[in-house]
Amino acid sequence: MGIYISGRTLTLTIGHDELIVRQRWEVVSIVNDIAIAVWFIVGSVLFFSESTTEIGTVLFLLGSIELLIRPVIRLCRRVHIRRVRGATDGVDSLDF
């Protein structure tokens, strides 16, 4: 990764493979966030009727599970990027 400044132009070079990996994981994260919103919105609407309360509860549970998946997606992304980088850059290191 490199940062080059020429006049008023700033160029950030990450590397082709890392950029592709970041974009793919970003899409996965966005899709997950949309699914969370859908589960909770539909579940909320279903709570308006007593006959659909049970399915609404199931959708709330699905939304909660998706919330748990969010940090798992971020962790997988970090591990994947670390592999692509060859663990040479300590920025995304998993050292605790």
Short mmCIF file of C-alpha atoms in Angstrom, two decimals:
data_model
loop_
_atom_site.label_atom_id
_atom_site.label_comp_id
_atom_site.label_asym_id
_atom_site.label_seq_id
_atom_site.Cartn_x
_atom_site.Cartn_y
_atom_site.Cartn_z
CA MET A 1 0.00 0.00 0.00
CA GLY A 2 1.31 3.42 -0.82
CA ILE A 3 0.26 7.04 -0.67
CA TYR A 4 1.58 9.39 -3.31
CA ILE A 5 1.02 13.15 -3.34
CA SER A 6 1.64 15.06 -6.56
CA GLY A 7 0.60 18.70 -6.55
CA ARG A 8 -3.02 18.67 -5.40
CA THR A 9 -3.61 15.00 -6.32
CA LEU A 10 -3.61 12.29 -3.67
CA THR A 11 -3.30 8.70 -4.91
CA LEU A 12 -3.87 5.78 -2.56
CA THR A 13 -2.62 2.42 -3.80
CA ILE A 14 -3.92 -0.62 -1.92
CA GLY A 15 -3.38 -3.37 -4.41
CA HIS A 16 -5.76 -4.89 -6.91
CA ASP A 17 -6.49 -8.10 -4.97
CA GLU A 18 -7.10 -6.32 -1.68
CA LEU A 19 -9.42 -3.81 -3.34
CA ILE A 20 -11.50 -6.61 -4.87
CA VAL A 21 -11.71 -8.42 -1.51
CA ARG A 22 -12.78 -5.22 0.28
CA GLN A 23 -15.48 -4.51 -2.31
CA ARG A 24 -16.91 -8.03 -2.10
CA TRP A 25 -17.09 -7.99 1.69
CA GLU A 26 -18.65 -4.52 1.56
CA VAL A 27 -21.44 -5.91 -0.65
CA VAL A 28 -21.99 -8.83 1.77
CA SER A 29 -22.22 -6.36 4.65
CA ILE A 30 -24.71 -4.13 2.81
CA VAL A 31 -26.92 -7.10 1.87
CA ASN A 32 -26.87 -8.26 5.50
CA ASP A 33 -27.89 -4.79 6.74
CA ILE A 34 -30.78 -4.68 4.25
CA ALA A 35 -31.94 -8.12 5.41
CA ILE A 36 -31.88 -6.96 9.04
CA ALA A 37 -34.07 -3.98 8.17
CA VAL A 38 -36.52 -6.14 6.19
CA TRP A 39 -36.89 -8.71 8.99
CA PHE A 40 -37.62 -6.04 11.58
CA ILE A 41 -39.94 -3.95 9.40
CA VAL A 42 -42.02 -6.93 8.25
CA GLY A 43 -41.99 -8.35 11.78
CA SER A 44 -43.25 -5.02 13.14
CA VAL A 45 -46.08 -4.89 10.60
CA LEU A 46 -47.08 -8.46 11.44
CA PHE A 47 -47.43 -7.47 15.11
CA PHE A 48 -50.42 -5.28 14.20
CA SER A 49 -52.60 -8.37 13.82
CA GLU A 50 -52.98 -10.98 16.53
CA SER A 51 -53.15 -13.77 13.95
CA THR A 52 -49.68 -12.95 12.56
CA THR A 53 -47.88 -12.24 15.84
CA GLU A 54 -46.13 -15.61 15.83
CA ILE A 55 -44.55 -15.11 12.40
CA GLY A 56 -43.65 -11.55 13.44
CA THR A 57 -41.79 -13.00 16.42
CA VAL A 58 -39.94 -15.40 14.11
CA LEU A 59 -38.89 -12.48 11.89
CA PHE A 60 -37.65 -10.56 14.95
CA LEU A 61 -35.57 -13.61 15.84
CA LEU A 62 -34.16 -13.71 12.30
CA GLY A 63 -33.28 -10.01 12.54
CA SER A 64 -31.51 -10.62 15.84
CA ILE A 65 -29.53 -13.50 14.34
CA GLU A 66 -28.55 -11.25 11.42
CA LEU A 67 -27.30 -8.68 13.94
CA LEU A 68 -25.01 -11.38 15.31
CA ILE A 69 -23.81 -12.13 11.79
CA ARG A 70 -22.61 -8.50 11.31
CA PRO A 71 -19.45 -8.85 13.45
CA VAL A 72 -18.82 -12.30 11.95
CA ILE A 73 -18.78 -10.71 8.48
CA ARG A 74 -16.33 -8.04 9.70
CA LEU A 75 -14.08 -10.69 11.25
CA CYS A 76 -14.11 -12.80 8.08
CA ARG A 77 -13.25 -9.70 6.05
CA ARG A 78 -10.27 -8.91 8.28
CA VAL A 79 -8.97 -12.48 8.08
CA HIS A 80 -9.40 -12.56 4.30
CA ILE A 81 -7.62 -9.21 3.81
CA ARG A 82 -4.82 -10.33 6.09
CA ARG A 83 -4.32 -13.41 3.91
CA VAL A 84 -4.32 -11.28 0.75
CA ARG A 85 -1.73 -8.93 2.25
CA GLY A 86 0.41 -11.82 3.38
CA ALA A 87 0.27 -10.54 6.96
CA THR A 88 2.94 -7.93 6.16
CA ASP A 89 0.91 -4.92 7.21
CA GLY A 90 -0.03 -4.73 10.90
CA VAL A 91 -3.02 -2.41 10.38
CA ASP A 92 -5.58 -5.21 10.08
CA SER A 93 -3.71 -7.60 12.33
CA LEU A 94 -5.67 -9.96 14.54
CA ASP A 95 -3.18 -9.70 17.39
CA PHE A 96 -5.05 -9.04 20.63
#
